[in-house]
Coordinates of N, CA and C in Angstrom, one line a residue:
M61 N 153.8 90.5 296.3 CA 153.1 90.3 297.6 C 152.3 90.9 297.7
E62 N 151.4 90.3 298.9 CA 150.0 90.6 299.0 C 149.7 91.0 300.3
K63 N 149.3 92.2 300.8 CA 149.5 92.1 302.6 C 147.8 92.5 302.7
Q64 N 147.3 92.0 303.9 CA 146.2 92.0 304.3 C 146.2 92.3 305.8
L65 N 145.7 93.5 306.2 CA 145.3 94.1 307.4 C 144.3 93.6 308.3
I66 N 144.3 92.8 309.5 CA 143.3 92.5 310.2 C 143.1 93.5 311.4
N67 N 141.9 94.3 311.4 CA 141.9 95.4 312.5 C 140.4 95.2 312.8
P68 N 140.0 94.2 313.9 CA 138.5 94.2 314.4 C 138.1 95.5 314.9
W69 N 139.1 96.1 315.5 CA 138.3 97.4 316.5 C 139.1 98.7 315.6
N70 N 138.8 99.9 316.0 CA 139.4 101.1 315.6 C 140.1 101.6 316.3
W71 N 140.2 101.5 317.6 CA 141.0 102.0 318.7 C 142.8 101.9 318.6
Q72 N 143.0 101.1 317.9 CA 144.4 100.3 317.6 C 145.1 101.7 316.5
E73 N 144.3 102.4 315.7 CA 144.8 103.2 314.7 C 145.6 104.1 315.3
V74 N 145.1 104.8 316.3 CA 145.9 106.2 316.7 C 147.2 105.4 317.6
R75 N 147.3 104.5 317.5 CA 148.8 104.0 318.0 C 149.5 103.6 317.1
N76 N 149.0 103.4 315.9 CA 149.9 103.2 314.5 C 150.3 101.5 314.7
Y77 N 149.4 100.9 314.7 CA 149.7 99.4 314.6 C 148.6 99.1 314.2
V78 N 148.4 97.4 313.8 CA 147.2 96.5 313.6 C 147.5 95.4 314.2
Q79 N 146.1 94.6 314.3 CA 146.1 93.6 315.2 C 147.0 92.4 314.7
A80 N 146.8 92.4 313.2 CA 147.6 90.9 312.5 C 147.7 91.8 311.2
V81 N 148.8 91.0 310.5 CA 148.9 91.4 309.0 C 149.3 89.9 308.4
E82 N 148.6 89.7 307.6 CA 148.4 88.3 306.4 C 149.2 88.8 305.3
V83 N 150.3 88.1 305.2 CA 151.3 88.3 303.8 C 151.3 87.1 303.3
K84 N 150.6 87.3 301.9 CA 150.8 86.0 300.9 C 151.7 86.3 299.6
N85 N 151.9 85.4 298.8 CA 152.9 85.6 297.8 C 154.0 86.2 297.8
I86 N 154.6 86.1 298.9 CA 156.1 86.7 299.2 C 157.1 86.1 298.3
T87 N 158.4 86.7 298.5 CA 159.7 86.3 297.6 C 160.6 86.0 298.6
G88 N 160.6 86.8 300.0 CA 161.8 86.7 300.8 C 161.0 87.2 302.1
T89 N 161.7 86.6 303.3 CA 161.4 87.2 304.7 C 162.7 87.2 305.3
L90 N 162.7 88.7 306.1 CA 164.1 89.0 306.5 C 163.7 89.3 308.2
Y91 N 164.3 88.3 309.0 CA 164.1 88.6 310.3 C 165.2 89.4 310.8
V92 N 165.0 90.6 311.2 CA 166.2 91.7 311.9 C 166.1 91.2 313.2
S93 N 167.3 91.2 313.7 CA 167.7 90.9 314.9 C 167.4 92.4 316.2
G94 N 167.3 92.4 317.1 CA 167.1 93.9 317.9 C 168.1 94.5 317.5
Q95 N 167.6 95.9 317.2 CA 168.5 96.7 317.0 C 168.4 97.9 317.7
T96 N 169.8 98.6 318.1 CA 169.8 99.4 319.2 C 170.6 100.6 319.0
A97 N 170.9 101.6 319.8 CA 171.6 102.5 319.6 C 173.2 102.2 320.0
I98 N 173.6 101.5 318.8 CA 175.3 101.2 319.2 C 175.5 101.9 317.9
N99 N 176.9 102.4 318.0 CA 177.4 103.1 316.7 C 178.1 102.1 315.9
D100 N 178.9 102.7 315.2 CA 179.5 101.6 314.0 C 180.8 101.0 314.5
E101 N 181.1 101.6 315.5 CA 182.6 101.2 316.4 C 182.2 100.0 317.5
G102 N 180.6 99.8 317.7 CA 180.0 98.6 318.8 C 179.9 99.6 319.9
V103 N 180.0 100.4 319.8 CA 180.0 101.1 321.5 C 178.5 101.6 322.1
S104 N 178.1 101.2 322.7 CA 176.3 101.9 323.2 C 176.2 103.0 323.8
S105 N 175.3 103.5 323.1 CA 174.9 105.0 323.4 C 174.8 105.3 325.2
V106 N 175.0 106.1 325.6 CA 174.8 106.5 326.8 C 173.9 107.8 326.7
E107 N 173.2 108.2 325.9 CA 172.3 109.1 325.8 C 171.1 109.2 326.3
D108 N 170.1 109.9 326.1 CA 168.5 110.0 327.0 C 167.7 108.9 325.6
M109 N 166.6 108.8 325.9 CA 165.7 107.7 325.4 C 165.5 108.3 324.0
R110 N 165.3 109.8 324.0 CA 165.0 110.1 322.5 C 165.9 110.0 321.5
S111 N 167.0 110.1 322.1 CA 168.5 110.3 321.4 C 168.8 108.7 321.0
Q112 N 168.6 107.7 321.6 CA 168.8 106.3 321.5 C 167.4 106.0 320.9
L113 N 166.3 106.1 320.5 CA 165.4 105.9 319.8 C 165.6 106.4 318.2
I114 N 166.0 107.5 318.3 CA 166.1 108.1 316.7 C 167.4 107.0 316.2
H115 N 168.6 107.0 317.0 CA 169.8 105.9 316.8 C 169.2 104.6 316.2
T116 N 168.5 104.0 317.0 CA 167.9 102.6 316.9 C 167.1 102.5 315.6
I117 N 166.2 103.6 315.4 CA 165.4 103.4 314.0 C 166.4 104.0 312.6
Q118 N 167.4 104.7 313.0 CA 168.3 104.7 312.1 C 169.1 103.2 311.8
N119 N 169.5 102.6 312.8 CA 170.1 101.5 312.7 C 169.6 100.3 311.9
L120 N 167.8 100.3 312.4 CA 167.3 99.1 311.9 C 167.1 99.6 310.3
E121 N 166.8 100.7 309.8 CA 166.9 101.4 308.5 C 167.9 100.7 307.6
K122 N 169.2 100.9 308.3 CA 170.4 100.5 307.6 C 170.3 99.1 307.2
V123 N 169.9 98.2 308.7 CA 170.2 96.9 308.1 C 169.1 96.3 307.1
I124 N 167.7 96.6 307.3 CA 166.9 96.5 306.1 C 167.3 96.7 304.5
K125 N 167.6 97.9 304.8 CA 168.0 98.5 303.3 C 169.1 97.8 302.7
E126 N 170.3 97.5 303.6 CA 171.6 96.5 303.4 C 171.0 95.4 302.6
A127 N 169.9 94.6 303.3 CA 169.6 93.6 303.1 C 168.8 93.5 301.4
D128 N 168.5 94.9 301.1 CA 167.5 95.0 299.7 C 166.1 94.9 299.9
Y129 N 165.9 95.3 301.0 CA 164.2 95.1 301.8 C 163.8 96.6 301.5
K130 N 162.4 97.0 302.1 CA 162.0 98.0 302.3 C 161.6 98.2 303.5
V131 N 161.5 99.6 304.2 CA 161.0 99.7 304.9 C 159.7 99.5 305.3
K132 N 158.9 100.2 304.3 CA 157.5 100.3 304.8 C 156.8 98.9 304.5
N133 N 157.8 97.5 304.2 CA 157.5 96.1 304.5 C 157.5 95.5 305.5
I134 N 157.7 96.1 306.6 CA 157.9 95.7 308.2 C 156.6 95.2 308.0
V135 N 156.5 93.9 308.8 CA 154.8 93.5 309.1 C 155.1 92.9 310.3
R136 N 156.1 92.9 311.4 CA 156.1 92.9 312.6 C 157.1 93.8 313.4
L137 N 157.0 94.4 314.4 CA 157.9 94.9 315.0 C 157.7 95.2 316.7
N138 N 158.7 94.6 317.4 CA 158.7 94.2 319.0 C 159.5 95.2 319.3
I139 N 159.0 95.9 320.1 CA 159.8 96.9 321.1 C 160.0 96.9 322.5
Y140 N 161.2 96.6 322.5 CA 161.9 96.1 324.1 C 162.4 97.5 324.8
T141 N 162.1 98.0 326.0 CA 162.4 98.9 326.6 C 162.5 99.0 327.9
T142 N 163.6 99.5 328.7 CA 163.7 99.6 329.9 C 162.5 100.5 330.7
S143 N 162.1 101.5 329.8 CA 161.1 102.5 330.7 C 160.1 102.7 329.7
T144 N 158.7 102.2 329.7 CA 157.6 102.4 328.9 C 157.2 104.0 329.3
V145 N 157.5 104.6 330.3 CA 157.3 105.9 330.6 C 158.0 106.7 329.6
E146 N 159.3 106.4 329.6 CA 160.1 107.3 328.9 C 160.3 107.3 327.5
L147 N 159.5 105.6 327.0 CA 159.5 105.2 325.6 C 158.1 106.6 325.3
F148 N 157.0 106.3 325.9 CA 155.7 107.0 325.5 C 155.8 108.6 326.0
E149 N 156.9 108.8 326.6 CA 157.3 110.5 326.2 C 157.7 111.1 325.2
N150 N 158.5 110.0 324.2 CA 158.9 110.4 322.9 C 158.4 109.4 321.8
F151 N 156.8 108.7 322.0 CA 156.5 108.0 321.1 C 156.3 108.7 319.7
E152 N 156.0 109.8 319.7 CA 155.7 110.5 318.5 C 156.7 110.3 317.5
I153 N 158.1 110.0 318.0 CA 159.4 109.9 316.9 C 159.0 108.7 316.2
L154 N 158.4 107.8 317.2 CA 158.0 106.4 316.4 C 157.2 106.5 315.3
Q155 N 155.8 107.0 316.0 CA 154.6 107.4 315.3 C 154.9 108.0 314.1
N156 N 155.7 109.1 314.3 CA 156.0 109.6 313.0 C 156.6 109.1 311.8
W157 N 157.7 108.2 312.3 CA 158.7 107.2 311.5 C 157.9 106.4 310.7
L158 N 156.8 105.5 311.6 CA 155.8 104.5 310.9 C 154.8 104.9 309.8
T159 N 154.2 106.5 310.2 CA 153.3 107.1 309.3 C 154.3 107.6 308.0
K160 N 155.5 108.2 308.3 CA 156.0 108.6 307.1 C 156.5 107.8 305.9
N161 N 156.7 105.9 306.6 CA 157.3 105.1 305.9 C 156.2 104.4 305.5
E162 N 155.1 104.7 305.8 CA 153.6 103.8 305.8 C 153.7 102.4 305.8
I163 N 154.0 102.3 307.1 CA 154.4 101.3 307.6 C 153.0 100.9 308.4
K164 N 152.5 99.6 308.5 CA 151.3 98.9 309.1 C 151.9 97.7 309.7
Q165 N 152.0 97.6 310.9 CA 152.7 96.4 311.3 C 151.8 95.9 312.9
S166 N 151.7 94.7 312.7 CA 151.7 94.3 313.9 C 152.9 94.2 315.2
S167 N 152.5 94.6 316.7 CA 153.2 95.3 317.5 C 153.4 94.6 318.7
T168 N 154.4 94.2 319.6 CA 154.3 94.3 321.0 C 155.5 95.1 321.6
V169 N 154.6 95.5 322.8 CA 155.7 96.6 323.4 C 155.9 95.9 324.7
L170 N 157.2 95.6 325.2 CA 157.8 95.2 326.5 C 158.4 95.9 327.0
E171 N 158.2 96.3 328.3 CA 159.3 97.0 329.8 C 160.1 95.6 330.1
V172 N 161.3 95.8 330.1 CA 162.3 94.7 330.6 C 163.0 95.5 331.5
K173 N 163.8 94.6 332.5 CA 164.3 95.0 333.4 C 165.8 95.8 333.0
G174 N 166.1 95.1 331.8 CA 167.6 95.6 331.1 C 167.9 95.2 330.1
L175 N 168.5 95.9 329.3 CA 169.3 95.7 327.9 C 170.6 95.8 328.1
F176 N 171.2 95.8 327.0 CA 172.7 95.3 326.8 C 173.4 96.8 327.4
E177 N 174.3 96.8 328.2 CA 174.9 97.8 328.8 C 174.1 99.1 329.0
T178 N 174.2 99.9 328.5 CA 173.1 101.0 329.0 C 172.3 101.3 327.9
L179 N 171.6 100.5 327.3 CA 170.8 100.7 326.3 C 169.5 100.8 326.7
K180 N 168.4 101.3 326.3 CA 167.1 101.8 326.6 C 166.0 101.3 325.8
I181 N 166.2 101.2 324.7 CA 165.7 100.7 323.7 C 165.7 99.9 322.6
E182 N 165.3 98.8 322.5 CA 165.3 97.8 321.1 C 164.6 97.5 320.1
L183 N 164.6 97.5 319.0 CA 163.6 97.2 318.0 C 163.9 96.1 317.0
E184 N 162.9 95.2 317.1 CA 163.1 93.7 316.3 C 162.0 93.5 315.3
A185 N 162.5 93.1 314.1 CA 161.5 93.4 313.2 C 161.3 92.2 311.8
T186 N 160.1 92.0 311.4 CA 160.3 91.0 310.6 C 159.8 92.0 309.3
V187 N 160.5 91.6 308.2 CA 160.1 92.1 306.9 C 160.1 91.5 305.7
V188 N 159.0 91.6 305.1 CA 159.1 90.8 303.6 C 159.1 91.5 302.5
K189 N 159.1 90.5 301.3 CA 159.5 90.9 299.9 C 158.1 90.6 299.0

């Protein structure tokens, strides 16, 4: 697999994403449904944004690894949240995770009116091999 990052500007680098990712010679693509802070029994979290963000990242990693893909090969990460204010107050969690895993992805952040039940954050990813 070959990845090329497209960044016509420098400002997005401090926000841990790129403007586009071109991928060639892949052997597989994994489209991951939106992952949230739902436990193994299917119960939605009632915790705060910080806790839900951590749990959501853990669930996303679990799906990716179960499919035998690598977290570092996330090329698209869509972020849905019920509160961008709360998300950005805890954004270092996401940024640290992206940096630690050497993820360089295109991204979209959307504030939505609501998510399933009590959920505050949802991460949807595309991963390549």
